[in-house]
Tab-separated table of C-alpha atoms and ligand atoms in Angstrom:
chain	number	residue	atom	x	y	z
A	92	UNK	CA	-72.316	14.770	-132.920
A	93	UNK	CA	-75.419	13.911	-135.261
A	94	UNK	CA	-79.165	13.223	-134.347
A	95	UNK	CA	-80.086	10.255	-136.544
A	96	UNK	CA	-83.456	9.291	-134.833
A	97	UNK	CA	-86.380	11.345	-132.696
A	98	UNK	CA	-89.666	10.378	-131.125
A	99	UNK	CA	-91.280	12.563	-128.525
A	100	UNK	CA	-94.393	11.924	-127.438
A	101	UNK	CA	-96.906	14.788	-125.579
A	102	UNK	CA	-93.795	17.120	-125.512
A	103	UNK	CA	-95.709	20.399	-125.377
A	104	UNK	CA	-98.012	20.739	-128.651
A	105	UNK	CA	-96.448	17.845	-130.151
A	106	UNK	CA	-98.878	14.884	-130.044
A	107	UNK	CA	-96.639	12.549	-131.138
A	108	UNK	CA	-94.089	12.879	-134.265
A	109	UNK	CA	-90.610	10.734	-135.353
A	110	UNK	CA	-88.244	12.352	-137.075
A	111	UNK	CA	-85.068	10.590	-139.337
A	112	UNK	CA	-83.102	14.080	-139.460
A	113	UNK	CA	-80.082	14.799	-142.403
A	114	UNK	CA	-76.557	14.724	-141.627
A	115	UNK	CA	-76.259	18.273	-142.170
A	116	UNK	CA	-78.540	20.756	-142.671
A	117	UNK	CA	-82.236	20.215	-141.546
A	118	UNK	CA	-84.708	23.183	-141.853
A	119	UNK	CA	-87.610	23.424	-139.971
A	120	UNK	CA	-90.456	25.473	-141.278
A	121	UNK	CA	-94.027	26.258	-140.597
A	122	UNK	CA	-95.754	29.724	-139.467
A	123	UNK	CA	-95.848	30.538	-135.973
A	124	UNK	CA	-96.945	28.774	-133.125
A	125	UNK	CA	-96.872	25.570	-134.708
A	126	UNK	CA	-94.123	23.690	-132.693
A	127	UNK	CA	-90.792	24.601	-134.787
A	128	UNK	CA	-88.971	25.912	-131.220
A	129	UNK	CA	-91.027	23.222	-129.067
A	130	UNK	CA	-88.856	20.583	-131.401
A	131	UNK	CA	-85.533	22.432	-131.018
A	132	UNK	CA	-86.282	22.307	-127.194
A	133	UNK	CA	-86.971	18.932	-127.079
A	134	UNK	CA	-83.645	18.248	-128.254
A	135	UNK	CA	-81.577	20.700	-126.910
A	136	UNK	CA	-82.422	18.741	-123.178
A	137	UNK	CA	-80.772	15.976	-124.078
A	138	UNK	CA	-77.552	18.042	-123.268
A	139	UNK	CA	-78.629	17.910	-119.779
A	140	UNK	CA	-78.876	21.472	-119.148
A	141	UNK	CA	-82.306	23.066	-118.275
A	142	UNK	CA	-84.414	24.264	-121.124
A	143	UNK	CA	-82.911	27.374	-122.754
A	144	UNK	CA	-86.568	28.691	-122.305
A	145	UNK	CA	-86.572	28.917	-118.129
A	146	UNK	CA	-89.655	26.248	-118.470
A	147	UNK	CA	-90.221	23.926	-115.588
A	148	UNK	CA	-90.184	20.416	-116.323
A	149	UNK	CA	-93.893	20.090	-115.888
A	150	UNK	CA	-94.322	22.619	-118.563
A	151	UNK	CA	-93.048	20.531	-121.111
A	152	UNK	CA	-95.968	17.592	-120.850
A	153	UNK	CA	-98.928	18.469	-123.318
A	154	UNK	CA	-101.658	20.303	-121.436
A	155	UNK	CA	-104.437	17.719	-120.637
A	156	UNK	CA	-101.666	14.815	-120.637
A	157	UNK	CA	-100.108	12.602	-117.731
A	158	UNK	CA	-96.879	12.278	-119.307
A	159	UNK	CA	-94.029	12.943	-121.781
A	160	UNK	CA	-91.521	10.515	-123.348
A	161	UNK	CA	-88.745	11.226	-125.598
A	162	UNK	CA	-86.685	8.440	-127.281
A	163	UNK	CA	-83.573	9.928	-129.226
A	164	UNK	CA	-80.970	8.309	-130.811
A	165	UNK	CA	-77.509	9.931	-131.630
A	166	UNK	CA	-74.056	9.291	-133.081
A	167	UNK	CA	-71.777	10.180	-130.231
A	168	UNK	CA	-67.866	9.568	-128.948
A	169	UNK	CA	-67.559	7.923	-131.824
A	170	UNK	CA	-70.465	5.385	-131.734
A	171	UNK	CA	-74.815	4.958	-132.083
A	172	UNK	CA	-75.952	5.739	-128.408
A	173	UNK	CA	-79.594	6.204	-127.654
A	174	UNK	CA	-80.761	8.514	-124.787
A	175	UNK	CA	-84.933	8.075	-123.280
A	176	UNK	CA	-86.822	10.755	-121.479
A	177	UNK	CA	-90.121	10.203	-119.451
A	178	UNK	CA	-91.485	13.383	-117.146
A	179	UNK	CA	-94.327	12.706	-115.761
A	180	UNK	CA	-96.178	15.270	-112.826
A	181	UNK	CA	-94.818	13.131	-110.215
A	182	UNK	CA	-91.088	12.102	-111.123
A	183	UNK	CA	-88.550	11.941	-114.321
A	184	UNK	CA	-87.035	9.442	-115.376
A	185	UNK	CA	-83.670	9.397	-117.510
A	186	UNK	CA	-82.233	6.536	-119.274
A	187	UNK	CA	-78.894	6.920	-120.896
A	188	UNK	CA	-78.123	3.703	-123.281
A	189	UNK	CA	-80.794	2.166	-121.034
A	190	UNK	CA	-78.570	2.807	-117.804
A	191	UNK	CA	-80.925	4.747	-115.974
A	192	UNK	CA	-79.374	8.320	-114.791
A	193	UNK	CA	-79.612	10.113	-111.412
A	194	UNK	CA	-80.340	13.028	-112.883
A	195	UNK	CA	-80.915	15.373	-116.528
A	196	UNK	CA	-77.509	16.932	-115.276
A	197	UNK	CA	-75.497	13.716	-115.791
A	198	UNK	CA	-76.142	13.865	-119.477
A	199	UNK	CA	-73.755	16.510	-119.796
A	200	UNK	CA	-70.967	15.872	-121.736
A	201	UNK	CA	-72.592	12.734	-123.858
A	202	UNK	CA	-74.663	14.906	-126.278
A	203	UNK	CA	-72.977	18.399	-126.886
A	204	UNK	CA	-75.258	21.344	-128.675
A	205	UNK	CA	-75.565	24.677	-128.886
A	206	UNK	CA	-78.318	26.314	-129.268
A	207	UNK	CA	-79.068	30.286	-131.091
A	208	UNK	CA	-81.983	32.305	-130.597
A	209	UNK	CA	-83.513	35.817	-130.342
A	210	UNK	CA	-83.760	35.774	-127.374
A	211	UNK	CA	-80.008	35.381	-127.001
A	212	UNK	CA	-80.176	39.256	-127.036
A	213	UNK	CA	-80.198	39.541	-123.580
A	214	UNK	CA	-76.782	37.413	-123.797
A	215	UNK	CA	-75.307	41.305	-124.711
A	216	UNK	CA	-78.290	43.406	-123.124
A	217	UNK	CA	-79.205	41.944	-119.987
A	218	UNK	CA	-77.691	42.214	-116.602
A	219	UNK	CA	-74.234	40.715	-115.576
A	220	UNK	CA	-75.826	37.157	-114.616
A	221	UNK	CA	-77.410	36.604	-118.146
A	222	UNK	CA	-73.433	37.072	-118.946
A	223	UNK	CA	-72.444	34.975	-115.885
A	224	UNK	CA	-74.844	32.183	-116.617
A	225	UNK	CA	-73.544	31.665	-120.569
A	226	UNK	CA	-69.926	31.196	-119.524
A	227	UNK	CA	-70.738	28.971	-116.831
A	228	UNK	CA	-72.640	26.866	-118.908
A	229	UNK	CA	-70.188	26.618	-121.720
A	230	UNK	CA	-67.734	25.953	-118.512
A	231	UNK	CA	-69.618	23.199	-117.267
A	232	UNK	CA	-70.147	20.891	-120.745
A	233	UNK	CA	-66.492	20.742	-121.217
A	234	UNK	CA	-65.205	20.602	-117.548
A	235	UNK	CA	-67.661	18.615	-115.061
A	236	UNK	CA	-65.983	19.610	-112.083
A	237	UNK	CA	-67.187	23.136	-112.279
A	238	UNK	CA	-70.338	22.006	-112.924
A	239	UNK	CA	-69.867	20.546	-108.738
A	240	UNK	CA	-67.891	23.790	-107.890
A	241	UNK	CA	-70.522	26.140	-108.999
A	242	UNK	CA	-73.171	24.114	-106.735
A	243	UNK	CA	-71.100	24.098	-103.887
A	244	UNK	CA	-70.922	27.869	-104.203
A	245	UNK	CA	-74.000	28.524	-104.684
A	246	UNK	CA	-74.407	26.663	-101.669
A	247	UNK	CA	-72.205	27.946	-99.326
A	248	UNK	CA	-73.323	31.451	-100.390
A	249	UNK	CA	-77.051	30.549	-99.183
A	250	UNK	CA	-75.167	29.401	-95.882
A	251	UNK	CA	-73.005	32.768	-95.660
A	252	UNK	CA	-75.980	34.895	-96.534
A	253	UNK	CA	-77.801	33.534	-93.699
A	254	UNK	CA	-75.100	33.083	-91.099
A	255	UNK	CA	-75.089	36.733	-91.862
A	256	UNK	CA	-78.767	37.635	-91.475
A	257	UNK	CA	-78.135	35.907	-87.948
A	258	UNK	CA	-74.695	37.990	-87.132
A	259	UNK	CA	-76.648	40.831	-86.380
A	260	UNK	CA	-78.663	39.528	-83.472
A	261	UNK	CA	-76.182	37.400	-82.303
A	262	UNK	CA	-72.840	39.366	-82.716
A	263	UNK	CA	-71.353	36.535	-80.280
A	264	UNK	CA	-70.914	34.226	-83.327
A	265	UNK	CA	-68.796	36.893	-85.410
A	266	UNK	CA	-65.500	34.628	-84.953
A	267	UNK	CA	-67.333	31.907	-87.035
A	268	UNK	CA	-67.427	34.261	-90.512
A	269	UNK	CA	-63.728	33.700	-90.910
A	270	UNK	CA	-65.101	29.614	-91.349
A	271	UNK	CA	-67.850	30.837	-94.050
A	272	UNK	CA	-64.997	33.096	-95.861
A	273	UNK	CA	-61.937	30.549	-96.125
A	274	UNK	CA	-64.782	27.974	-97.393
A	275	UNK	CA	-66.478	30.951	-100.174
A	276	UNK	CA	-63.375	32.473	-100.948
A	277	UNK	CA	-62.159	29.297	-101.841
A	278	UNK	CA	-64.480	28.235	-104.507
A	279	UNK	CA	-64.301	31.108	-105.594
A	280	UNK	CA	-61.165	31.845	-106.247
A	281	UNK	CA	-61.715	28.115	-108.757
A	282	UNK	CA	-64.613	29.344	-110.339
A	283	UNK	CA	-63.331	33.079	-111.325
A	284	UNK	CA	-59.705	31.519	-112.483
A	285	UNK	CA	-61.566	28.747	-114.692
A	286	UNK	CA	-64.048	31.612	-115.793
A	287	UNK	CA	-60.700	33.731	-116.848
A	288	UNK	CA	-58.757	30.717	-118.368
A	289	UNK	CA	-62.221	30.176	-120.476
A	290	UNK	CA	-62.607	33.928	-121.703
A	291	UNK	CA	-59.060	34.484	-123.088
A	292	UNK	CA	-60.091	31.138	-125.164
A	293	UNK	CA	-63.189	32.902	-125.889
A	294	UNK	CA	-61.945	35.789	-127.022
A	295	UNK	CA	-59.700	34.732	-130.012
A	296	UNK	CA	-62.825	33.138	-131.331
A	297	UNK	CA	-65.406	35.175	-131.032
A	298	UNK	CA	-63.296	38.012	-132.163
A	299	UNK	CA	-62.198	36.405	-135.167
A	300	UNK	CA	-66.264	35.775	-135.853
A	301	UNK	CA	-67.227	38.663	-135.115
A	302	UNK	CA	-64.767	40.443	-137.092
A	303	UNK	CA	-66.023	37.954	-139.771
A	304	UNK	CA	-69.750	38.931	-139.487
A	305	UNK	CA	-68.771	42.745	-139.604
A	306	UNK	CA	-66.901	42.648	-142.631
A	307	UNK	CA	-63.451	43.057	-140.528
A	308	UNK	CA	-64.803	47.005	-139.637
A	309	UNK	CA	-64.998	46.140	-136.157
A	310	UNK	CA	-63.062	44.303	-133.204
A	311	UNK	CA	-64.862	42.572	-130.211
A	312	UNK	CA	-63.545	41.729	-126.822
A	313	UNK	CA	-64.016	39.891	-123.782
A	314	UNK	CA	-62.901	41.046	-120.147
A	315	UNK	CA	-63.679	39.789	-116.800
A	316	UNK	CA	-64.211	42.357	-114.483
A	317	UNK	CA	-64.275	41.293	-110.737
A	318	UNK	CA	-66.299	43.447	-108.458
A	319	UNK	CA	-64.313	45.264	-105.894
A	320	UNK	CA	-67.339	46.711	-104.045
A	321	UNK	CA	-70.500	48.098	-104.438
A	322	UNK	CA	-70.329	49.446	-107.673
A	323	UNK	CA	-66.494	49.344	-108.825
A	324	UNK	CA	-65.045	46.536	-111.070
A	325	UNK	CA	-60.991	45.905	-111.557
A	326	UNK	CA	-60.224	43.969	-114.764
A	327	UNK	CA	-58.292	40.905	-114.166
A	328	UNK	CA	-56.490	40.008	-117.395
A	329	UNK	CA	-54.088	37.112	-116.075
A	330	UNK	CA	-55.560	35.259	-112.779
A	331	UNK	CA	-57.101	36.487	-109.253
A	332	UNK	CA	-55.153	35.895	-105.750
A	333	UNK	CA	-56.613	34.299	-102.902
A	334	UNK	CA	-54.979	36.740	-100.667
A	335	UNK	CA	-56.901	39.778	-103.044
A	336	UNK	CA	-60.526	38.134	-102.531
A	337	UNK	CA	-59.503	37.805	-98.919
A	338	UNK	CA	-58.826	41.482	-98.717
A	339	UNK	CA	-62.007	42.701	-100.568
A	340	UNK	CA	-64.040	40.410	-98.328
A	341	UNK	CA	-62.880	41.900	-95.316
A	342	UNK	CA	-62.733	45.688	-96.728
A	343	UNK	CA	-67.244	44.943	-97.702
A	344	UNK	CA	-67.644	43.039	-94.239
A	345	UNK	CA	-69.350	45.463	-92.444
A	346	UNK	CA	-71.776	46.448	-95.542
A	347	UNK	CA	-72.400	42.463	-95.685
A	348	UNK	CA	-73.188	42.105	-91.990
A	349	UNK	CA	-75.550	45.356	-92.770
A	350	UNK	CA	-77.569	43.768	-95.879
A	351	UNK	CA	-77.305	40.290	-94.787
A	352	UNK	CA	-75.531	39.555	-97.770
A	353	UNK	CA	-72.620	38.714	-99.805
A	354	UNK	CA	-71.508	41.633	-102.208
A	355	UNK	CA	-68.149	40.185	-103.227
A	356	UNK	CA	-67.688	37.186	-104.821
A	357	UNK	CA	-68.520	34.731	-108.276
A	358	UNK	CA	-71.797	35.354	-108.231
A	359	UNK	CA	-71.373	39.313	-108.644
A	360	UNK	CA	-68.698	39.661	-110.980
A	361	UNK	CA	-69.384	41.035	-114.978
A	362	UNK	CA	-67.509	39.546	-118.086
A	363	UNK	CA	-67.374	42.584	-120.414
A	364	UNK	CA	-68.200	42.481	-123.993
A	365	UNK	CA	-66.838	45.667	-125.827
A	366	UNK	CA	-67.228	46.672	-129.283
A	367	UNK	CA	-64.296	48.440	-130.879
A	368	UNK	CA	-63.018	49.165	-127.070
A	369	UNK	CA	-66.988	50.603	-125.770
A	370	UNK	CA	-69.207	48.638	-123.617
A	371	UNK	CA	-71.697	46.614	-126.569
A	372	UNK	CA	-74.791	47.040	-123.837
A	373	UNK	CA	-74.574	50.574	-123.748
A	374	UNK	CA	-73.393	51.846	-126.851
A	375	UNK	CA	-73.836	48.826	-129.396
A	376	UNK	CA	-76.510	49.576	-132.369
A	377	UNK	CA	-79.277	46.772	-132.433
A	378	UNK	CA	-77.565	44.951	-135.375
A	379	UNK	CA	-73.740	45.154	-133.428
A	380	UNK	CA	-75.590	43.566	-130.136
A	381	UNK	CA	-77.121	40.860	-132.281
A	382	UNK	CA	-73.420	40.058	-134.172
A	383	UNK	CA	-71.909	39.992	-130.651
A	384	UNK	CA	-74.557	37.256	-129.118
A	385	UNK	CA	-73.980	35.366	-132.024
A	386	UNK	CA	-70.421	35.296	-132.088
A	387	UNK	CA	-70.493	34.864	-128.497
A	388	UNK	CA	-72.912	31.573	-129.290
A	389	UNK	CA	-70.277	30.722	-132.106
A	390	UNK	CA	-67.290	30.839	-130.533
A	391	UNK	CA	-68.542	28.786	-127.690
A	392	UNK	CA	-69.005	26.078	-129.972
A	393	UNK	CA	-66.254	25.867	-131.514
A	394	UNK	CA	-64.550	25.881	-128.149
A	395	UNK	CA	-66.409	22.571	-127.424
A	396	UNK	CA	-65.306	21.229	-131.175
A	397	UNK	CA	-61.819	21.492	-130.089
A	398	UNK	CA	-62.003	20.504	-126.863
A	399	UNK	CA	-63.918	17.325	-127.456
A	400	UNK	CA	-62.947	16.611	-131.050
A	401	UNK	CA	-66.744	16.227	-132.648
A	402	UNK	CA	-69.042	19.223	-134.155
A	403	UNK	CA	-72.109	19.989	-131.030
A	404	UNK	CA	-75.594	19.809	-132.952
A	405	UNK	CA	-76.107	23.336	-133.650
A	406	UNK	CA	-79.800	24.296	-133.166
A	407	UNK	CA	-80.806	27.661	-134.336
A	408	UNK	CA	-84.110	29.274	-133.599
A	409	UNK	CA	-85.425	31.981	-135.611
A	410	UNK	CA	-82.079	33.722	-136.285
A	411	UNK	CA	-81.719	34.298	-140.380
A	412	UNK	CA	-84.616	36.392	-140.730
A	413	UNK	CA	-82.942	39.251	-138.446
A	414	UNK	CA	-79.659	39.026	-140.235
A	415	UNK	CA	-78.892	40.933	-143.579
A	416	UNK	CA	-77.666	38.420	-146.630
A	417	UNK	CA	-73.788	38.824	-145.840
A	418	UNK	CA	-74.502	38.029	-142.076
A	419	UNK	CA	-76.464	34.636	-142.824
A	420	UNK	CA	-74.075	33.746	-145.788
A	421	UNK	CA	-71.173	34.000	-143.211
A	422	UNK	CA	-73.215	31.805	-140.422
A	423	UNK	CA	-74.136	29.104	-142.665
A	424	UNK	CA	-70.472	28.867	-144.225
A	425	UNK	CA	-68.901	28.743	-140.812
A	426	UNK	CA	-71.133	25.910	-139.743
A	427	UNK	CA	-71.730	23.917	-143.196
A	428	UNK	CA	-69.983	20.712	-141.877
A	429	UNK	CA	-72.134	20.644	-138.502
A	430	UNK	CA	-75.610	19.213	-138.026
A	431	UNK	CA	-78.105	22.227	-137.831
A	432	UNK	CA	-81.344	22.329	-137.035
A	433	UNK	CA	-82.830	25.456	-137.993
A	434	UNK	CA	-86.480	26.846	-137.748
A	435	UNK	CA	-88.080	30.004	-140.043
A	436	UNK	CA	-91.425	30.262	-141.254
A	437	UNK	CA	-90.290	30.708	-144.845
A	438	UNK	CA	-87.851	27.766	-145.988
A	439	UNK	CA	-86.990	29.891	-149.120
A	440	UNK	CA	-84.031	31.613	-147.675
A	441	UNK	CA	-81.954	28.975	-146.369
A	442	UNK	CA	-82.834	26.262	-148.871
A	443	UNK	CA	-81.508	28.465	-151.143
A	444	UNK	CA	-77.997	28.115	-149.871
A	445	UNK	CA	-77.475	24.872	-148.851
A	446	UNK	CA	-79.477	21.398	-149.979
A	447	UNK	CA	-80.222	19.622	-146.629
A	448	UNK	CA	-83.228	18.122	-145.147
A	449	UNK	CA	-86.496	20.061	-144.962
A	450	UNK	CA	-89.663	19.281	-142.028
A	451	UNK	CA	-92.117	21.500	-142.223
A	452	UNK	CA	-94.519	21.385	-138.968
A	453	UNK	CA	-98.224	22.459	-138.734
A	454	UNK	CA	-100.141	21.838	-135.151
A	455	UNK	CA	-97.409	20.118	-133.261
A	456	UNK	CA	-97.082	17.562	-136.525
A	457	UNK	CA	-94.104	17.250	-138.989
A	458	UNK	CA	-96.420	16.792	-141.821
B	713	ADP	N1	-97.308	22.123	-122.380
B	713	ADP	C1	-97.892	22.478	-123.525
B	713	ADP	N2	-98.947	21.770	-124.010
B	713	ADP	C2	-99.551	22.111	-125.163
B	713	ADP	N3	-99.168	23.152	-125.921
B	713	ADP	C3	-98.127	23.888	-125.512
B	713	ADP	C4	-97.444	23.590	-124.298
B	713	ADP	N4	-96.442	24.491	-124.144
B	713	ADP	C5	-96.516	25.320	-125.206
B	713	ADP	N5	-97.523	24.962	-126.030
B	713	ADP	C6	-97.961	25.596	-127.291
B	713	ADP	O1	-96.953	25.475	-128.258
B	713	ADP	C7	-97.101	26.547	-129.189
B	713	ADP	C8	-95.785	27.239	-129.455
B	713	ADP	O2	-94.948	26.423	-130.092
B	713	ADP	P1	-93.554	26.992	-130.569
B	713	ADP	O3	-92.698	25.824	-130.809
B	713	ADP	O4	-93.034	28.040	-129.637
B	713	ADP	O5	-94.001	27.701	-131.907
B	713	ADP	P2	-93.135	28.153	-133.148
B	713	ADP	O6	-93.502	27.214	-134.243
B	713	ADP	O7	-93.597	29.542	-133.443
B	713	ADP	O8	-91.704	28.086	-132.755
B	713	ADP	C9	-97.972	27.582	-128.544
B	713	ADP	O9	-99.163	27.659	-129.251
B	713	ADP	C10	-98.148	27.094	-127.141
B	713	ADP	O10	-99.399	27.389	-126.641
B	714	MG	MG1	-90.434	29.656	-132.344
């Protein structure tokens, strides 16, 4: 996967700017505020996922403006493909090789990246959906049909929830939760297994990275841990049983038809990361919590590498200047033959280990 060509127009500070980037390393420099991460954004949605900074669409125009375009070309499944972007306040339009797309979603899978950042912290220190949402991400670019399984779910859990809300003024209907259970338990019994199969993939790599960024002093692993109720997880190393989600459904029925809501299921499970065998989010240092996101990040993409034969785009925000010497050298060697796109205020430190392409941006301009 390589960017050759970029021209956004009105995409948040950035006026208007084209950009011819390097086959390998492109750095991105300027001091703060100047548009370096508004340019990683604007091409990180042309993976069709949302924008890795929660921003609504609208967000994205220039203040003052009526619209945005973005025209990108890109070397991709083996051949020049060109992708167009116009948002304006009233609709969005996506072209892909000037086919015109339903939606930002169905560019998944026709430009792969990945994308690093500080904030990717909460990746290891927020709460079990930051966790949830990564893996189903990296599910979805490399197997569409979860991307459809997950929205069913999430559907049919808004249904369950308030079929439940109901049950408890109409207890007359309580024969029909069996119907919203068989349909749940179904999907996701799919999504948890896929979510498993994915993690033991997972964990080779990002073990082998992280051991890597440590120096080999420390081992990382993965485990999913399925919620059993309330506040209890079991660790499911090999696959989970229909007849076992079946079970813990009925066993939290009565504290569901209480709270009006579903308390076992996809949506409330935890994928562990441990450090050396201890829970990362509570006990990892700063610097330990850091290696794991990355090699989380890492391993992800090297996941999609394999899976789809080409490199992802590698876009990484802000990340050297938080990592001691040995940490960067080891980042930049294991990605040296992808195209990166990285952004620092000082271009010093990373021009001095690889030759590359350099931008620097002042005011929303590559000048
Ligand atoms: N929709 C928008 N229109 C105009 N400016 C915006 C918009 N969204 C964000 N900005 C501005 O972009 C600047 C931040 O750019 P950013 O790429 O995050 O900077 P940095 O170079 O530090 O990475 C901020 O000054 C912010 O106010
Ligand atoms: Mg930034």
């Amino acid at each position: 996967m390589k960017v050759t060509r970029l021209h956004i127009t009105n995409f948040r500070n950035i006026a208007e700017t084209e950009l011819y980037p390097g086959e390998g390393m492109n750095v991105i420099y300027g001091e703060n505020a100047q548009g370096k991460t508004n340019l990683l954004e604007s091409i990180w949605l042309f993976s069709g996922f949302k924008s890795f900074r929660g921003s609504k669409d609208h967000d994205l125009i220039r203040f003052g403006e009526e619209y945005l375009k973005s025209d990108f070309d890109f070397f991709g499944g083996e051949r020049d493909q060109n992708a167009k972007m116009i948002i304006s306040h009233q609709q969005k339009k996506i072209l892909l090789n000037s086919v015109p797309l339903t939606a930002a979603s169905k560019l998944i899978g026709h430009f792969n990246c990945v994308v690093f950042s500080p904030s990717y912290l909460s990746l290891i220190k927020g709460n079990p959906s930051e966790r949830r949402k990564f893996i189903d991400s990296a599910i979805c670019q490399i197997k569409p049909s979860y991307a459809k399984a997950l929205t069913e779910y999430s559907k049919l859990l808004m249904q369950r929830n308030s079929f439940l809300k109901d049950l408890k003024y109409h207890q007359e209907n309580y024969d029909f939760l069996e119907i919203w259970n068989t349909k749940l338990i179904e999907k996701a019994v799919f999504i948890i297994n896929e979510r498993i199969r994915y993690l033991e993939d997972l964990s080779v790599k990002a073990s082998e990275i992280y051991g890597g960024l440590s120096g080999e002093k420390e081992t990382l692993t993965l485990e999913y841990h399925l919620r059993v109720s309330q506040s209890k997880y079991r660790t499911v190393r090999d696959k989970v049983e229909r007849e076992e989600l079946e079970e813990l459904f009925r066993q939290s029925e009565n504290s569901d038809i209480l709270y009006g809501s579903t308390n076992i299921g996809a949506h409330k499970d935890e994928i562990a990361v441990l450090i050396d065998g201890i829970s990362a989010k509570s006990f990892g240092s700063q610097g330990q919590q850091r290696s794991a996101a990355l090699a989380l990040k890492l391993g992800e993409a090297e996941i999609l590498k394999d899976m789809t034969g080409e490199r992802p785009v590698a876009l990484l925000d802000d990340v050297m200047s938080e990592l001691d010497i040995h940490r960067q050298d080891y980042i930049l060697n294991h990605i040296k033959d992808w195209q990166v796109f990285i952004t620092c205020c000082d271009p010093a430190t990373v021009l001095r280990l690889y030759d590359g392409k350099a931008f620097q941006i002042k005011e929303g301009k590559v000048v």
